[in-house]
Each structure stands twice: as C-alpha cells, then as structure tokens.
Coordinates of C-alpha atoms and ligand atoms in Angstrom, one line a residue:
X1 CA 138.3 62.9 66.7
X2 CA 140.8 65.7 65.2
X3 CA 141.5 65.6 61.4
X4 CA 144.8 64.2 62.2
X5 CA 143.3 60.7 63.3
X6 CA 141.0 61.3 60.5
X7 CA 142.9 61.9 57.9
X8 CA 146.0 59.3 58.8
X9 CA 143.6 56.4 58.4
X10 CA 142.9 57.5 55.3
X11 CA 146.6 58.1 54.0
X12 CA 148.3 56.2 51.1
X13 CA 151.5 55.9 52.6
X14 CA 152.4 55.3 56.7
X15 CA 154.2 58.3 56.6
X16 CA 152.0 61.0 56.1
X17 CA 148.9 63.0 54.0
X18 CA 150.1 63.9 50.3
X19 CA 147.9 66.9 49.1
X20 CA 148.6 67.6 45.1
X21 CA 147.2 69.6 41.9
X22 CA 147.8 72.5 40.5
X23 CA 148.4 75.9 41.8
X24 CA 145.7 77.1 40.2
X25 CA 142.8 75.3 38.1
X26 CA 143.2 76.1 34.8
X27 CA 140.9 74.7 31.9
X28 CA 138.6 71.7 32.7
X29 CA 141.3 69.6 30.8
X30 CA 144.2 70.4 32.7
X31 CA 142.6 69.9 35.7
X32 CA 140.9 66.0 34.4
X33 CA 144.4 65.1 33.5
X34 CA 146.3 66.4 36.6
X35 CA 143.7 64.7 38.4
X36 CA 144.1 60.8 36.7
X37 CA 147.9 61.3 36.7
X38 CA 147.9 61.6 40.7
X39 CA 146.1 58.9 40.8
X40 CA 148.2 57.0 38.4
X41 CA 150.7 57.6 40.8
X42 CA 148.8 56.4 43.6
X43 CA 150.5 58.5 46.6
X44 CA 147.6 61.5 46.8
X45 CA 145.1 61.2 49.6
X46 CA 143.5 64.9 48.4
X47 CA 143.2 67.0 45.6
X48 CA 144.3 70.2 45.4
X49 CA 143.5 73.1 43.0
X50 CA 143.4 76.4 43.6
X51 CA 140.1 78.2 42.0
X52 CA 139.8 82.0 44.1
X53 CA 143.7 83.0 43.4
X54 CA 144.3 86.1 46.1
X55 CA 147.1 87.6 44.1
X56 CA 150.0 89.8 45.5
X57 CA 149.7 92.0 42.9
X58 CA 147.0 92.8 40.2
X59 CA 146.9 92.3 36.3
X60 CA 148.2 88.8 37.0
X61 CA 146.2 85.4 36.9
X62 CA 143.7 85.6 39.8
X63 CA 141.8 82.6 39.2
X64 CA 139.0 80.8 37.1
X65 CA 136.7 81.3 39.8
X66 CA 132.9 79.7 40.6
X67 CA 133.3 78.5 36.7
X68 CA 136.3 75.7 37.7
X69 CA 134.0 74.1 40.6
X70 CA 132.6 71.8 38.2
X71 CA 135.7 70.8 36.6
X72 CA 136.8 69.8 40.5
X73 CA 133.3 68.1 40.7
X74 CA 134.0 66.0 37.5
X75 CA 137.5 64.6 38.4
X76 CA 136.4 63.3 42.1
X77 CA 133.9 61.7 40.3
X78 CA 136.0 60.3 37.6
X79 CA 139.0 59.5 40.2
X80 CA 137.5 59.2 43.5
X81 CA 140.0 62.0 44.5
X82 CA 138.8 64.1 47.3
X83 CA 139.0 67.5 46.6
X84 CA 140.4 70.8 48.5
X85 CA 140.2 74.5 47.5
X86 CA 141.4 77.6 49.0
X87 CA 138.3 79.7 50.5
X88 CA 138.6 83.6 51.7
X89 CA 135.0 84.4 52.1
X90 CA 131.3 83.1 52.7
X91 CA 129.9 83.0 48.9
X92 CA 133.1 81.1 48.5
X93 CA 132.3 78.4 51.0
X94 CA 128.9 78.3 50.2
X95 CA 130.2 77.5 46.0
X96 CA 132.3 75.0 47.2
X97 CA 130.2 73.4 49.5
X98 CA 127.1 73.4 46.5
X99 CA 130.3 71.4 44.5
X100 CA 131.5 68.7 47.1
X101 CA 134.6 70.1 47.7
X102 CA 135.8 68.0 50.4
X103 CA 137.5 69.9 52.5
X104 CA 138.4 73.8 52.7
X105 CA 141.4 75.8 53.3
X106 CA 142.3 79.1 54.3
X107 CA 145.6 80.8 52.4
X108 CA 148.1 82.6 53.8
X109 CA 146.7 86.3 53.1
X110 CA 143.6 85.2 54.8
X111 CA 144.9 84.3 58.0
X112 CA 146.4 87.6 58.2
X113 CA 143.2 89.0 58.3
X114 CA 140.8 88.5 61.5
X115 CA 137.3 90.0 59.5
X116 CA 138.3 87.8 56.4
X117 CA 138.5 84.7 58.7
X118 CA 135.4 86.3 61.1
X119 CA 133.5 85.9 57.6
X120 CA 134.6 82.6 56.3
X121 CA 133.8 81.0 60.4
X122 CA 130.8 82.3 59.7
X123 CA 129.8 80.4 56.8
X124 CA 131.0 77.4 57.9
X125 CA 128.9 77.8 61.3
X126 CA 126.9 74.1 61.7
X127 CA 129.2 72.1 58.3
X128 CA 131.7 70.7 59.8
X129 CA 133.7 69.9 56.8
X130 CA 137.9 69.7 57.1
X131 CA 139.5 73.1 57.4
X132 CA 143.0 73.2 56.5
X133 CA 145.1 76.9 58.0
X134 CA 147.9 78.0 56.4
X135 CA 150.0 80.3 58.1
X136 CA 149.7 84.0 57.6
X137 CA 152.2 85.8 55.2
X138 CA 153.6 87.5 58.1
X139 CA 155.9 86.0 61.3
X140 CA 153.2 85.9 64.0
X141 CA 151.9 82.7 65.4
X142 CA 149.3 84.3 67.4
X143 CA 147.4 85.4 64.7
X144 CA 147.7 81.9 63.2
X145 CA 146.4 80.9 66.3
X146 CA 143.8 82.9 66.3
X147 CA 142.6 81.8 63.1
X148 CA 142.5 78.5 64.2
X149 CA 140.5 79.4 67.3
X150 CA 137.9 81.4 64.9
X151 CA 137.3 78.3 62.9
X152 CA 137.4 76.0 65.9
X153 CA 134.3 78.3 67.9
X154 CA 132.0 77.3 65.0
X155 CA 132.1 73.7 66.1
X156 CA 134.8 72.3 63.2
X157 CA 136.5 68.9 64.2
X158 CA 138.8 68.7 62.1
X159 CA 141.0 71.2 61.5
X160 CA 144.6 71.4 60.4
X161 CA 147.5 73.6 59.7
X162 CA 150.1 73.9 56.8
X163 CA 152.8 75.5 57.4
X164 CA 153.6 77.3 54.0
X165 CA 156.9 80.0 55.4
X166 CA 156.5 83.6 55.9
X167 CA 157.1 86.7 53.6
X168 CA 160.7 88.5 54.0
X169 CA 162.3 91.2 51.7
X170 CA 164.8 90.2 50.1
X171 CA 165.3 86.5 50.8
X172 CA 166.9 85.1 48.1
X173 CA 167.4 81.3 49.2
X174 CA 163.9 80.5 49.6
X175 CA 160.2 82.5 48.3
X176 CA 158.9 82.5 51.8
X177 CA 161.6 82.0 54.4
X178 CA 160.6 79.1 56.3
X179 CA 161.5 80.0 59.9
X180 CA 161.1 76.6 61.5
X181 CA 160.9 78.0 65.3
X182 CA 158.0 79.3 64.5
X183 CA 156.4 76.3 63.0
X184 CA 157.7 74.1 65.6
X185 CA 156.4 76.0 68.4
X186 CA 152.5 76.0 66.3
X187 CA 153.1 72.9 66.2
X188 CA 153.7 72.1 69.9
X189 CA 151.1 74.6 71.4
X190 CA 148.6 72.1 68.7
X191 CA 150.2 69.2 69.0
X192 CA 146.8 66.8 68.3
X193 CA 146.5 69.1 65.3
X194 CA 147.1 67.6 61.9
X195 CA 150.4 69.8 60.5
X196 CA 151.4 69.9 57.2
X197 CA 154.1 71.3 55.0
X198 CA 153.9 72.5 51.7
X199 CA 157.4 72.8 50.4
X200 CA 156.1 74.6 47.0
X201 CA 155.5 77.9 48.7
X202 CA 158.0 77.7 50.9
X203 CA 160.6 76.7 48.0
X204 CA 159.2 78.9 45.3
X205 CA 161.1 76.0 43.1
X206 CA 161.3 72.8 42.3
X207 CA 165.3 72.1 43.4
X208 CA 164.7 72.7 46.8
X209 CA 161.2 71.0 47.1
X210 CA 162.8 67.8 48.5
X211 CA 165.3 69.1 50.7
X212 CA 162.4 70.8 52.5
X213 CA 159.9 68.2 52.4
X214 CA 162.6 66.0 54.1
X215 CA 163.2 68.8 56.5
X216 CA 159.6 68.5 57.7
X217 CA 159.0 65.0 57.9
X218 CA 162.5 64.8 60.0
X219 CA 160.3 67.3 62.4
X220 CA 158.0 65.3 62.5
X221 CA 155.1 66.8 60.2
X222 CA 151.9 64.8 59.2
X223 CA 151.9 65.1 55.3
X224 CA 153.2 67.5 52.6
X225 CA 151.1 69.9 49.9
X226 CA 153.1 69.9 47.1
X227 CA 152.1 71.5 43.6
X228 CA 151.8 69.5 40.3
X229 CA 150.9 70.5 37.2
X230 CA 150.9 68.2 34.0
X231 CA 152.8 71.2 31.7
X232 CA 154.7 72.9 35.2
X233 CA 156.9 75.5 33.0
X234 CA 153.5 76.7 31.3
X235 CA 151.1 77.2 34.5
X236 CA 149.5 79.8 34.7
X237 CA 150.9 80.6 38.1
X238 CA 153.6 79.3 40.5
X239 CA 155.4 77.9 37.4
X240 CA 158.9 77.6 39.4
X241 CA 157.6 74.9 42.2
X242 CA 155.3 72.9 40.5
X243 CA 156.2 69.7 39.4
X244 CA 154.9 66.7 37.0
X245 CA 152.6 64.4 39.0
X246 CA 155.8 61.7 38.0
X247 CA 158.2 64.2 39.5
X248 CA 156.0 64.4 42.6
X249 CA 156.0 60.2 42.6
X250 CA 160.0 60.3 42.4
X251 CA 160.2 62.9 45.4
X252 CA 158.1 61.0 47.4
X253 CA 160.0 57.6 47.0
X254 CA 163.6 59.8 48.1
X255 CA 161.8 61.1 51.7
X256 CA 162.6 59.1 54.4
X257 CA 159.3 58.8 56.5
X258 CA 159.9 59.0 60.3
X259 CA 157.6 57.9 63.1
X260 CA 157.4 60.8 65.8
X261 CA 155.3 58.8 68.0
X262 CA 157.2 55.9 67.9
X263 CA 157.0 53.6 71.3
X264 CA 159.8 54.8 73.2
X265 CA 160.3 51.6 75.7
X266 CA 161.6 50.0 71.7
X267 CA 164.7 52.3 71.6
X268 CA 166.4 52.1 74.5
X269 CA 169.4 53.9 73.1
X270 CA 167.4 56.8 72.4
X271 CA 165.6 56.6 75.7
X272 CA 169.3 56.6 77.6
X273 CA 171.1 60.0 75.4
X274 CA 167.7 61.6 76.3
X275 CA 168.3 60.8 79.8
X276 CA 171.7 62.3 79.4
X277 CA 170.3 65.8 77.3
X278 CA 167.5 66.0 80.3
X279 CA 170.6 66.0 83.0
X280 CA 172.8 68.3 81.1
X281 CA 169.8 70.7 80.5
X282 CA 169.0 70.4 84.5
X283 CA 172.8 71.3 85.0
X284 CA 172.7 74.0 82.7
X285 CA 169.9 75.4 84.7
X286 CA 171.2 75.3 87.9
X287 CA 174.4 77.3 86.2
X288 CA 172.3 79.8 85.0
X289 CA 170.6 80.5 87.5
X290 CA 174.2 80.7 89.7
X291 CA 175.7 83.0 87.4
X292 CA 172.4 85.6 87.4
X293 CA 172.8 84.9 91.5
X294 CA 176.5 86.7 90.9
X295 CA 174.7 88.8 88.3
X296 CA 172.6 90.5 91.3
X297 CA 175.2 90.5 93.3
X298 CA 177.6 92.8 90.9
X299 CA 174.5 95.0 90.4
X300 CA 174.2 95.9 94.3
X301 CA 177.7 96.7 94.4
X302 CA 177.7 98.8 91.0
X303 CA 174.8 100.2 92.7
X304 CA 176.8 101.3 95.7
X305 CA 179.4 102.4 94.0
X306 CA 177.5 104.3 90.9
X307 CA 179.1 102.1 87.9
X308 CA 176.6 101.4 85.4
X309 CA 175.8 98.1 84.6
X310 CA 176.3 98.1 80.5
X311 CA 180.3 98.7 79.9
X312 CA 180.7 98.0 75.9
X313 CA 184.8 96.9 76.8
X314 CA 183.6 94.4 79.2
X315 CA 181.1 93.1 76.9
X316 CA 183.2 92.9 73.9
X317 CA 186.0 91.3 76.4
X318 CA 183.6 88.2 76.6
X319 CA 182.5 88.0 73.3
X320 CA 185.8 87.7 71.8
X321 CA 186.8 85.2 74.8
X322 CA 184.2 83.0 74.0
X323 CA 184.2 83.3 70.3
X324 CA 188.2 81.9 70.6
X325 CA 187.1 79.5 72.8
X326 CA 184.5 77.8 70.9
X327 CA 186.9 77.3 68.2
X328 CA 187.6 73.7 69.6
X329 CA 184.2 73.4 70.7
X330 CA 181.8 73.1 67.7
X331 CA 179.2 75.4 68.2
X332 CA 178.1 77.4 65.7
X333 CA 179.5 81.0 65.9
X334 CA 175.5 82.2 65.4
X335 CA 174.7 80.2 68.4
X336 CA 177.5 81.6 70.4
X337 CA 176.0 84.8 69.8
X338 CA 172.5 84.1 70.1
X339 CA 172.8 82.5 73.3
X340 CA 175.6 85.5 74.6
X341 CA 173.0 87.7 73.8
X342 CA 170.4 86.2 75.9
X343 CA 172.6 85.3 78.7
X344 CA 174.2 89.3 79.0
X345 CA 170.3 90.4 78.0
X346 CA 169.2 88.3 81.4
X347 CA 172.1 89.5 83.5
X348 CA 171.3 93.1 82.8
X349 CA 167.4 92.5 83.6
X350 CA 168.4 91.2 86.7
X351 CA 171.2 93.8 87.6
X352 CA 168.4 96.8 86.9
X353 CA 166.0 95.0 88.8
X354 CA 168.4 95.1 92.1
X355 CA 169.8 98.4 90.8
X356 CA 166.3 100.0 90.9
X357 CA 164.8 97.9 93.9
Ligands
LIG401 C1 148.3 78.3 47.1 O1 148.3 77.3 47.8 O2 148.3 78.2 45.9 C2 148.4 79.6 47.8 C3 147.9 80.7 47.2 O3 149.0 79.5 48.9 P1 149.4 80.6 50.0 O4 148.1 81.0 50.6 O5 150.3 79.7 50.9 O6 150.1 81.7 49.4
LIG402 MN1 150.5 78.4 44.4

C-alpha cells in the first residue's frame, strides 16, 4: 500500500492531503495555538512545524531544536493532529521517533546531498514510518530520484514527494522557480507516489500562494503544504508566505479540486478530443520523421558537394518565416522557438550522422 492510498483515506477533503503549521516551531505557545486553530478550521490532515531549520545562511533563526519535540508531542495530543518534521540526519530521526512524530520529511538541502540522505536511510532502516521528499534545491530529478530510491531500499511503504521549486539567481516572480516540467515528469516516472505541492516555498509570499496551489491541483497533485502561523508578519522565519490558519481556510474554499483519475468511459467528450490530440500527434510524427528523411538526404548531397551543413542565413531565413507565419496561428512565439530549435537541432544530428557515415 503506497502513502498515497494511505494518506487519501485519511484526507479531510476529496481533493487532496492539506499539510499546515508553522515554518518553524517557535515557543510551545505558538505552536499549541497554531495547532487548535487548524483544527478549528477543520481542513489539515498533518501537522507541520519545522524544529532542525537548515538555514541558507548563518546568524539567522536555525531552529528550536530537540527542545520543540515536546511542544509537537503536546498538541497531537491536545488535537489529535498528526504530526510531521523535517529530518536531515540519524539523531534527528531517532528525537523524532522518541516524540511520535508521525511522519518524517526530508528538505530540499537534504536531497541534494546523497551522504546526508545515506545517513537519514540509515536510521530509518526497520521503522517504516511516512517519509515525505522534497525536491532538491537544485534542477535535477535524478538526484530526487535517487533520494527516493535511498529511502525506499530500507523497506519504507510509504513514501511521498513535495514538490517545493528549485533555486535560480535572480528570479524575481517567484522564491524558487517552480519549473513544472520537471515536477511533472517526477511525477510520471512515480506516478503511484503521493505528490504534493507546497506553494509557500515555491511562492516565497502569500499573493501568489493560491494561484500556485491551483496550478497544482489542475496537474493533478495529491495535497498541498502550505505554511500558517497565527502572527505570519512576526515569524521567526518565512514571514512572507505564511498565512493565518483562517487565511489558509479561505484559500482552500477558492481551489477548485480536480479528479485526475476520474472514469474516462463518463466523459465521452473528453475521451473523443483525446482521440483527436492522439491522431494529430501520430501525424505529426510521421511528418517529422519525413522531413529528417529529406534532412539526410540534403546531408549526402552537401556531403558530395563539400557545403556544410550549419548556414546562419538559411537558419535565420526560417526562423523569421515561421515567426510571420505564426502570427495568425496562436502559438506562442517561445514555443516557436523552442520547438525550431529542436526540430533544426535533430536535422543537423541526422545530417552529421550521414555526413560522417
Ligand atoms: C520548510 O519546509 O520549512 C523548509 C525548510 O523547506 P525546504 O526544504 O523546501 O526549503
Ligand atoms: Mn519555511
């Protein structure tokens, strides 16, 4: 049984898992309070709060530490909430296991490292308790994969991943851009895997928490982590994104929950356009591969006649050609050149294969 099955029977709402609390736990009060609001608000399968803070940069909040792990203790049992913390290495398991913390997660600068996560599958060798994986900081989905595959060799069922965006200089629209191919294509290499968004790091503010949230349950994501904090502008980290266990009840009532698995034979109209995308998408294969057909054939004859295959003129000749052309066509022009690129990349490939054969 995979944490997805597990956890969805579990969930408050059909939609999806809601994981909420603070960034970070704070005093034993904030956390108490933050705890009964969520469940005032009854929308929160799992408690979050973050204990172990792995800081970008030092001198800044990094975290009450072992000393908060009671504080988590006292509010499941004063709530019933289940509990989450992040985890980077084995005494760290082994606190949070001694407290009942219900189920772990690994942070983004964890996954980045293969010893860290070595350490922490270590620990959890013979638990079996929920592991949640966030991606790592950086834009590579192998090493997220290979997280996953660390903590899956020690025997863990259930085991999810949160998709929380990657780290880019200078991107000023969101704190960690979110790069959805990448996510998507996580997603379907672990497609019985339990996938989750958490909009707060992604966002790195509040304004844009639902926008994204929506995002990811149109892609069909399992649940959201989202940050709240019952005095957000005073946390003691992440002020920007977290919001008021109220404001976190309001942004859930605006999503629009979506079923990804919904029985196809029940939407026939959807069943017939698909039929049409899967045609088009044949045809457009068959075109391709004519037009690589004629790309092999140019290369033997530049190869005969010593012309190299890269001429800038010709290239910039189509480029502008199809730019004008897609004016009536709806495209986007970053499309256009995307998929340009590919198809002259491809058509070069081939022509230096013949041209070299
Ligand atoms: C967090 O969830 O507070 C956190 C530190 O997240 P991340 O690992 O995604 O930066
Ligand atoms: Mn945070």
């Amino acid at each position: 049984m995979t944490i997805k099955n597990n956890f969805i029977k579990s969930t408050k709402r059909a939609g999806g898992i809601i994981i909420s609390g603070p960034c970070s736990a704070e005093t034993e009060e904030q956390v108490m309070q933050t705890a009964k609001r969520l469940v005032d608000i009854d929308a929160v399968d799992l408690f979050r709060a973050g204990i172990w803070k792995p800081r970008t940069r030092p001198g800044m909040f990094e975290g009450i530490g072992a000393a908060a792990l009671p504080w988590l203790l006292s509010a499941k049992k004063e709530t019933g909430l289940k509990t989450t913390v992040e985890v980077a290495t084995a005494k760290q398991v082994e606190d949070a296991l001694k407290f009942e913390v219900d189920v772990l997660w690994i942070g983004a600068r964890t996954t980045v490292n293969p010893f860290s996560v070595q350490e922490v599958a270590d620990a959890l060798k013979g638990v079996n308790i929920p592991v949640l994986i966030k991606n790592p900081i950086n834009p590579d989905i192998d090493l997220w994969q290979g997280a996953l595959e660390r903590i899956e060799k020690t025997g863990t069922q259930n085991i999810g991943l949160i998709h929380r965006g990657f780290s880019s200089y200078g991107n000023a629209e969101y704190r960690n851009a979110p790069m959805w191919h990448l996510a998507i294509e996580m997603k379907r290499r672990n497609s019985d895997r339990l996938f989750i968004c958490d909009p707060s790091h992604i966002g790195g503010r509040r304004d844009i928490l639902l926008e994204i949230s929506q995002k990811s349950i149109d892609l069909g994501y399992d649940g959201l982590m989202i940050e709240s904090h019952i005095t957000p502008d005073i946390a003691w980290s992440d002020a920007a994104q977290q919001i008021t266990p109220e404001a976190l009840k309001e942004l859930l009532e605006k999503i629009i929950w979506r079923k990804e698995n919904a029985e196809i034979s029940e939407h026939l109209t959807l069943q017939k356009l698909r039929n049409q995308i899967d045609q088009l998408d044949d045809e457009l294969l068959q075109i391709l591969s004519k037009r690589m057909q004629i790309a092999d054939t140019i290369g033997a004859y530049k190869k005969e006649n010593n012309i190299t295959i890269f001429q800038a003129s010709r290239w910039n000749d189509i480029l502008t050609k199809v730019y004008a052309k897609n004016q009536s066509l709806g495209l986007s022009d970053d499309f256009i050149k995307k998929y340009f690129e590919a198809v002259h990349l491809e058509s070069i490939n081939h022509q230096n294969k013949v041209m070299n054969s």
